[in-house]
Amino acid sequence: MDGVTTEPTDSPFRSEPSARDTAPQFVLPLVVRIEKGAPPARTDALETAARAVLVMLSDERSRGDGEWAQAMRDWQDARIRKVVRRARGAEWRRAEALPGITVTGKSAEVRVFPPVPLDGWPKELARLQVSGTDLDDPEPPVEADTSAPVLWLNPEVDMSAGKAMAQAGHGAQLAWWELPDEERAAWREAGFPLAVRTAEPTRWRQLTTSGLPLVRDAGYTEIAAGSCTVVADHPALR
């Protein structure tokens, strides 16, 4: 997917009908661990989900002749759908038994799986809840270090934690596509450092006209089609 731009004619994140809609549709499943007594902090969950997407994109099994490569190609040829579901206890243990990668943050655990057909989820994941994934930050997040990548959320769009996790993943993916190979390698070797923050309104207006990668939601759930949700602010893309 080299050469993806901020406003491509056939973007996987735009709401207008395109050739991507005629391709078989796949979805990238992400499962966040939310135990009753110890839910993760919201911001950490968003950041961990974004890193999980990057880990999946860069994994050797997702590229070339890897075992997940065909599923990744099929997914990226269609709309780039991501669905976040939640699990705890035995549900989480069953999810962990499936092929995938678990990424751990400060308080969050997110497992990402190879793409599956939109109507072909494994039963262990299909039974998990998708709605109502609401999390809080016990303390306000510290100011983002802009020497590292920052995924800026639209301050005017209200999203559940699950929806915001998927949108952060979209933003991370757009940044990944835009980066040259050497910058991708450096980001991966550093462990994909990034922050997710909600932009101040003035800053958001500046970001959306900056030329940085911008996610426009397709409108399948929660928010209106075409809504701008995330700007991917990677230092190498400024």
mmCIF file of C-alpha atoms in Angstrom:
data_model
loop_
_atom_site.group_PDB
_atom_site.id
_atom_site.type_symbol
_atom_site.label_atom_id
_atom_site.label_comp_id
_atom_site.label_asym_id
_atom_site.label_seq_id
_atom_site.Cartn_x
_atom_site.Cartn_y
_atom_site.Cartn_z
ATOM 1 C CA MET A 1 0.000 0.000 0.000
ATOM 2 C CA ASP A 2 2.861 2.381 -0.772
ATOM 3 C CA GLY A 3 1.985 5.956 -1.634
ATOM 4 C CA VAL A 4 -1.203 6.218 0.427
ATOM 5 C CA THR A 5 -1.988 9.894 0.884
ATOM 6 C CA THR A 6 -4.031 11.868 3.378
ATOM 7 C CA GLU A 7 -6.996 12.246 1.009
ATOM 8 C CA PRO A 8 -6.680 9.368 -1.473
ATOM 9 C CA THR A 9 -9.273 8.863 -4.166
ATOM 10 C CA ASP A 10 -9.992 5.350 -2.910
ATOM 11 C CA SER A 11 -9.277 5.599 0.803
ATOM 12 C CA PRO A 12 -10.336 2.700 3.035
ATOM 13 C CA PHE A 13 -11.452 5.219 5.655
ATOM 14 C CA ARG A 14 -13.765 7.397 3.586
ATOM 15 C CA SER A 15 -17.542 7.101 3.494
ATOM 16 C CA GLU A 16 -18.092 7.521 -0.256
ATOM 17 C CA PRO A 17 -18.800 4.322 -2.257
ATOM 18 C CA SER A 18 -15.693 3.005 -3.987
ATOM 19 C CA ALA A 19 -14.168 -0.097 -5.525
ATOM 20 C CA ARG A 20 -13.272 -1.222 -2.020
ATOM 21 C CA ASP A 21 -16.973 -1.806 -1.327
ATOM 22 C CA THR A 22 -17.222 -4.448 -4.055
ATOM 23 C CA ALA A 23 -14.357 -6.521 -2.646
ATOM 24 C CA PRO A 24 -15.087 -9.267 -0.089
ATOM 25 C CA GLN A 25 -15.204 -7.543 3.295
ATOM 26 C CA PHE A 26 -12.914 -8.519 6.146
ATOM 27 C CA VAL A 27 -12.481 -7.180 9.667
ATOM 28 C CA LEU A 28 -9.510 -6.979 12.022
ATOM 29 C CA PRO A 29 -10.665 -8.227 15.455
ATOM 30 C CA LEU A 30 -9.237 -6.677 18.609
ATOM 31 C CA VAL A 31 -10.187 -7.856 22.073
ATOM 32 C CA VAL A 32 -9.511 -5.734 25.141
ATOM 33 C CA ARG A 33 -9.280 -7.408 28.532
ATOM 34 C CA ILE A 34 -11.662 -5.752 31.001
ATOM 35 C CA GLU A 35 -11.802 -7.550 34.322
ATOM 36 C CA LYS A 36 -14.606 -6.424 36.644
ATOM 37 C CA GLY A 37 -12.375 -5.280 39.473
ATOM 38 C CA ALA A 38 -9.490 -3.904 37.411
ATOM 39 C CA PRO A 39 -10.496 -2.239 34.144
ATOM 40 C CA PRO A 40 -7.704 -0.541 32.193
ATOM 41 C CA ALA A 41 -7.413 3.228 31.950
ATOM 42 C CA ARG A 42 -9.109 4.599 28.835
ATOM 43 C CA THR A 43 -6.089 6.368 27.333
ATOM 44 C CA ASP A 44 -3.823 3.374 27.939
ATOM 45 C CA ALA A 45 -6.381 1.113 26.242
ATOM 46 C CA LEU A 46 -6.486 3.415 23.196
ATOM 47 C CA GLU A 47 -2.702 3.559 22.958
ATOM 48 C CA THR A 48 -2.356 -0.203 23.411
ATOM 49 C CA ALA A 49 -4.923 -0.864 20.672
ATOM 50 C CA ALA A 50 -3.067 1.444 18.278
ATOM 51 C CA ARG A 51 0.210 -0.342 18.999
ATOM 52 C CA ALA A 52 -1.507 -3.715 18.522
ATOM 53 C CA VAL A 53 -2.524 -2.707 14.995
ATOM 54 C CA LEU A 54 1.056 -1.670 14.223
ATOM 55 C CA VAL A 55 2.431 -4.905 15.670
ATOM 56 C CA MET A 56 0.073 -6.907 13.448
ATOM 57 C CA LEU A 57 0.953 -4.880 10.331
ATOM 58 C CA SER A 58 4.693 -5.309 10.895
ATOM 59 C CA ASP A 59 4.709 -8.950 12.010
ATOM 60 C CA GLU A 60 6.603 -11.351 9.750
ATOM 61 C CA ARG A 61 3.521 -13.567 9.560
ATOM 62 C CA SER A 62 1.562 -10.666 8.011
ATOM 63 C CA ARG A 63 3.998 -10.044 5.167
ATOM 64 C CA GLY A 64 5.311 -11.812 2.089
ATOM 65 C CA ASP A 65 4.503 -15.510 2.309
ATOM 66 C CA GLY A 66 3.634 -15.420 6.003
ATOM 67 C CA GLU A 67 0.728 -17.447 7.331
ATOM 68 C CA TRP A 68 -1.421 -14.345 7.844
ATOM 69 C CA ALA A 69 -0.293 -12.469 4.730
ATOM 70 C CA GLN A 70 -3.181 -13.434 2.435
ATOM 71 C CA ALA A 71 -5.776 -12.489 5.040
ATOM 72 C CA MET A 72 -3.988 -9.163 5.543
ATOM 73 C CA ARG A 73 -3.998 -8.482 1.797
ATOM 74 C CA ASP A 74 -7.683 -9.384 1.476
ATOM 75 C CA TRP A 75 -8.499 -7.076 4.386
ATOM 76 C CA GLN A 76 -6.492 -4.161 3.028
ATOM 77 C CA ASP A 77 -8.022 -4.513 -0.441
ATOM 78 C CA ALA A 78 -11.468 -3.811 1.041
ATOM 79 C CA ARG A 79 -12.659 -1.352 3.668
ATOM 80 C CA ILE A 80 -10.252 -1.331 6.595
ATOM 81 C CA ARG A 81 -12.671 -2.391 9.284
ATOM 82 C CA LYS A 82 -11.626 -2.929 12.884
ATOM 83 C CA VAL A 83 -13.954 -4.144 15.616
ATOM 84 C CA VAL A 84 -13.078 -4.029 19.303
ATOM 85 C CA ARG A 85 -14.753 -6.457 21.690
ATOM 86 C CA ARG A 86 -14.218 -6.997 25.395
ATOM 87 C CA ALA A 87 -13.492 -10.115 27.422
ATOM 88 C CA ARG A 88 -12.712 -11.178 30.958
ATOM 89 C CA GLY A 89 -11.945 -14.372 32.841
ATOM 90 C CA ALA A 90 -12.623 -17.502 30.820
ATOM 91 C CA GLU A 91 -13.615 -15.415 27.783
ATOM 92 C CA TRP A 92 -10.160 -13.850 27.730
ATOM 93 C CA ARG A 93 -8.448 -17.225 28.152
ATOM 94 C CA ARG A 94 -10.402 -18.622 25.200
ATOM 95 C CA ALA A 95 -9.458 -15.607 23.089
ATOM 96 C CA GLU A 96 -5.787 -16.017 24.048
ATOM 97 C CA ALA A 97 -5.866 -19.587 22.765
ATOM 98 C CA LEU A 98 -6.585 -18.391 19.206
ATOM 99 C CA PRO A 99 -3.779 -17.340 16.830
ATOM 100 C CA GLY A 100 -2.996 -13.684 17.441
ATOM 101 C CA ILE A 101 -0.748 -11.274 19.328
ATOM 102 C CA THR A 102 -1.284 -9.810 22.794
ATOM 103 C CA VAL A 103 0.064 -6.300 23.350
ATOM 104 C CA THR A 104 0.363 -4.989 26.901
ATOM 105 C CA GLY A 105 0.319 -1.388 28.047
ATOM 106 C CA LYS A 106 0.581 0.079 31.546
ATOM 107 C CA SER A 107 -2.797 -1.290 32.579
ATOM 108 C CA ALA A 108 -4.313 -2.559 29.319
ATOM 109 C CA GLU A 109 -4.073 -5.848 27.463
ATOM 110 C CA VAL A 110 -5.265 -6.014 23.867
ATOM 111 C CA ARG A 111 -5.120 -9.089 21.673
ATOM 112 C CA VAL A 112 -5.207 -8.566 17.912
ATOM 113 C CA PHE A 113 -6.095 -11.356 15.501
ATOM 114 C CA PRO A 114 -5.561 -11.908 11.772
ATOM 115 C CA PRO A 115 -8.448 -10.512 9.690
ATOM 116 C CA VAL A 116 -11.572 -12.635 9.356
ATOM 117 C CA PRO A 117 -14.531 -12.404 6.948
ATOM 118 C CA LEU A 118 -17.133 -9.928 8.115
ATOM 119 C CA ASP A 119 -19.626 -12.758 8.654
ATOM 120 C CA GLY A 120 -17.050 -15.428 9.597
ATOM 121 C CA TRP A 121 -15.870 -14.660 13.124
ATOM 122 C CA PRO A 122 -14.512 -17.566 15.211
ATOM 123 C CA LYS A 123 -17.170 -18.578 17.726
ATOM 124 C CA GLU A 124 -14.866 -17.714 20.636
ATOM 125 C CA LEU A 125 -14.811 -14.085 19.447
ATOM 126 C CA ALA A 126 -18.310 -13.846 17.960
ATOM 127 C CA ARG A 127 -19.908 -14.351 21.374
ATOM 128 C CA LEU A 128 -18.006 -11.432 22.942
ATOM 129 C CA GLN A 129 -19.770 -8.128 23.524
ATOM 130 C CA VAL A 130 -18.988 -5.261 21.165
ATOM 131 C CA SER A 131 -21.124 -2.474 22.642
ATOM 132 C CA GLY A 132 -20.822 -0.652 25.916
ATOM 133 C CA THR A 133 -17.032 -0.665 26.172
ATOM 134 C CA ASP A 134 -16.728 2.404 28.392
ATOM 135 C CA LEU A 135 -13.557 3.213 30.301
ATOM 136 C CA ASP A 136 -12.282 6.166 32.291
ATOM 137 C CA ASP A 137 -8.920 7.715 33.085
ATOM 138 C CA PRO A 138 -8.382 7.741 36.870
ATOM 139 C CA GLU A 139 -6.153 10.793 36.340
ATOM 140 C CA PRO A 140 -5.935 13.197 33.378
ATOM 141 C CA PRO A 141 -3.311 12.048 30.854
ATOM 142 C CA VAL A 142 -0.033 13.950 30.955
ATOM 143 C CA GLU A 143 0.744 16.306 28.100
ATOM 144 C CA ALA A 144 1.837 14.413 24.997
ATOM 145 C CA ASP A 145 5.501 14.387 24.019
ATOM 146 C CA THR A 146 5.319 15.656 20.444
ATOM 147 C CA SER A 147 8.820 14.373 19.668
ATOM 148 C CA ALA A 148 7.063 10.994 19.417
ATOM 149 C CA PRO A 149 3.983 10.137 17.338
ATOM 150 C CA VAL A 150 0.664 11.466 18.634
ATOM 151 C CA LEU A 151 -2.769 10.341 17.480
ATOM 152 C CA TRP A 152 -5.042 13.348 18.000
ATOM 153 C CA LEU A 153 -8.751 12.712 18.586
ATOM 154 C CA ASN A 154 -11.460 15.100 17.421
ATOM 155 C CA PRO A 155 -12.670 17.009 20.504
ATOM 156 C CA GLU A 156 -16.156 17.385 19.021
ATOM 157 C CA VAL A 157 -16.896 13.691 18.401
ATOM 158 C CA ASP A 158 -18.095 11.570 21.321
ATOM 159 C CA MET A 159 -17.065 7.927 21.071
ATOM 160 C CA SER A 160 -17.204 4.902 23.341
ATOM 161 C CA ALA A 161 -13.827 3.518 24.374
ATOM 162 C CA GLY A 162 -14.217 0.626 21.925
ATOM 163 C CA LYS A 163 -14.975 2.942 19.017
ATOM 164 C CA ALA A 164 -12.105 5.249 19.955
ATOM 165 C CA MET A 165 -9.734 2.267 20.132
ATOM 166 C CA ALA A 166 -10.664 1.299 16.577
ATOM 167 C CA GLN A 167 -10.234 4.889 15.374
ATOM 168 C CA ALA A 168 -6.826 5.165 17.033
ATOM 169 C CA GLY A 169 -5.886 1.968 15.226
ATOM 170 C CA HIS A 170 -6.960 3.532 11.922
ATOM 171 C CA GLY A 171 -4.786 6.567 12.609
ATOM 172 C CA ALA A 172 -1.767 4.432 13.450
ATOM 173 C CA GLN A 173 -2.284 2.440 10.255
ATOM 174 C CA LEU A 174 -2.432 5.551 8.070
ATOM 175 C CA ALA A 175 0.804 6.800 9.619
ATOM 176 C CA TRP A 176 2.418 3.406 8.990
ATOM 177 C CA TRP A 177 1.403 3.464 5.326
ATOM 178 C CA GLU A 178 2.773 6.985 4.849
ATOM 179 C CA LEU A 179 6.184 6.325 6.379
ATOM 180 C CA PRO A 180 9.218 5.307 4.307
ATOM 181 C CA ASP A 181 10.731 1.919 5.098
ATOM 182 C CA GLU A 182 13.564 3.278 7.243
ATOM 183 C CA GLU A 183 11.144 5.234 9.436
ATOM 184 C CA ARG A 184 8.899 2.183 9.769
ATOM 185 C CA ALA A 185 11.870 0.103 10.879
ATOM 186 C CA ALA A 186 12.948 2.720 13.429
ATOM 187 C CA TRP A 187 9.440 2.960 14.863
ATOM 188 C CA ARG A 188 9.146 -0.789 15.150
ATOM 189 C CA GLU A 189 12.576 -1.192 16.754
ATOM 190 C CA ALA A 190 11.638 1.435 19.344
ATOM 191 C CA GLY A 191 8.533 -0.566 20.287
ATOM 192 C CA PHE A 192 6.025 1.728 18.548
ATOM 193 C CA PRO A 193 6.008 4.605 21.052
ATOM 194 C CA LEU A 194 2.921 6.777 20.631
ATOM 195 C CA ALA A 195 0.371 8.809 22.540
ATOM 196 C CA VAL A 196 -3.366 9.232 22.044
ATOM 197 C CA ARG A 197 -4.788 12.565 23.140
ATOM 198 C CA THR A 198 -7.878 14.655 22.505
ATOM 199 C CA ALA A 199 -6.872 17.852 20.716
ATOM 200 C CA GLU A 200 -7.916 21.299 21.871
ATOM 201 C CA PRO A 201 -10.419 22.764 19.356
ATOM 202 C CA THR A 202 -7.973 25.319 17.955
ATOM 203 C CA ARG A 203 -5.252 22.734 17.556
ATOM 204 C CA TRP A 204 -7.691 20.314 15.931
ATOM 205 C CA ARG A 205 -8.576 22.863 13.249
ATOM 206 C CA GLN A 206 -4.881 23.358 12.543
ATOM 207 C CA LEU A 207 -4.202 19.631 12.413
ATOM 208 C CA THR A 208 -6.989 18.908 9.922
ATOM 209 C CA THR A 209 -5.454 21.348 7.411
ATOM 210 C CA SER A 210 -1.836 20.358 8.062
ATOM 211 C CA GLY A 211 -1.550 17.618 5.450
ATOM 212 C CA LEU A 212 -1.060 14.917 8.097
ATOM 213 C CA PRO A 213 -2.988 11.628 7.689
ATOM 214 C CA LEU A 214 -6.643 12.132 8.595
ATOM 215 C CA VAL A 215 -9.193 9.421 9.365
ATOM 216 C CA ARG A 216 -12.730 9.948 8.061
ATOM 217 C CA ASP A 217 -15.067 7.374 9.519
ATOM 218 C CA ALA A 218 -17.207 5.283 7.186
ATOM 219 C CA GLY A 219 -20.192 5.612 9.509
ATOM 220 C CA TYR A 220 -20.899 1.940 10.262
ATOM 221 C CA THR A 221 -21.347 2.538 13.997
ATOM 222 C CA GLU A 222 -21.885 5.355 16.509
ATOM 223 C CA ILE A 223 -20.937 8.418 14.446
ATOM 224 C CA ALA A 224 -21.980 9.994 11.168
ATOM 225 C CA ALA A 225 -20.327 8.903 7.929
ATOM 226 C CA GLY A 226 -17.517 11.214 6.896
ATOM 227 C CA SER A 227 -16.766 12.402 10.426
ATOM 228 C CA CYS A 228 -13.100 13.286 10.936
ATOM 229 C CA THR A 229 -11.956 11.343 13.979
ATOM 230 C CA VAL A 230 -8.151 11.139 14.181
ATOM 231 C CA VAL A 231 -5.110 12.983 12.853
ATOM 232 C CA ALA A 232 -1.903 10.914 12.858
ATOM 233 C CA ASP A 233 0.920 13.268 13.853
ATOM 234 C CA HIS A 234 4.187 11.400 13.316
ATOM 235 C CA PRO A 235 7.344 13.584 13.465
ATOM 236 C CA ALA A 236 8.588 12.096 10.186
ATOM 237 C CA LEU A 237 5.379 13.191 8.407
ATOM 238 C CA ARG A 238 5.374 16.839 9.465
#
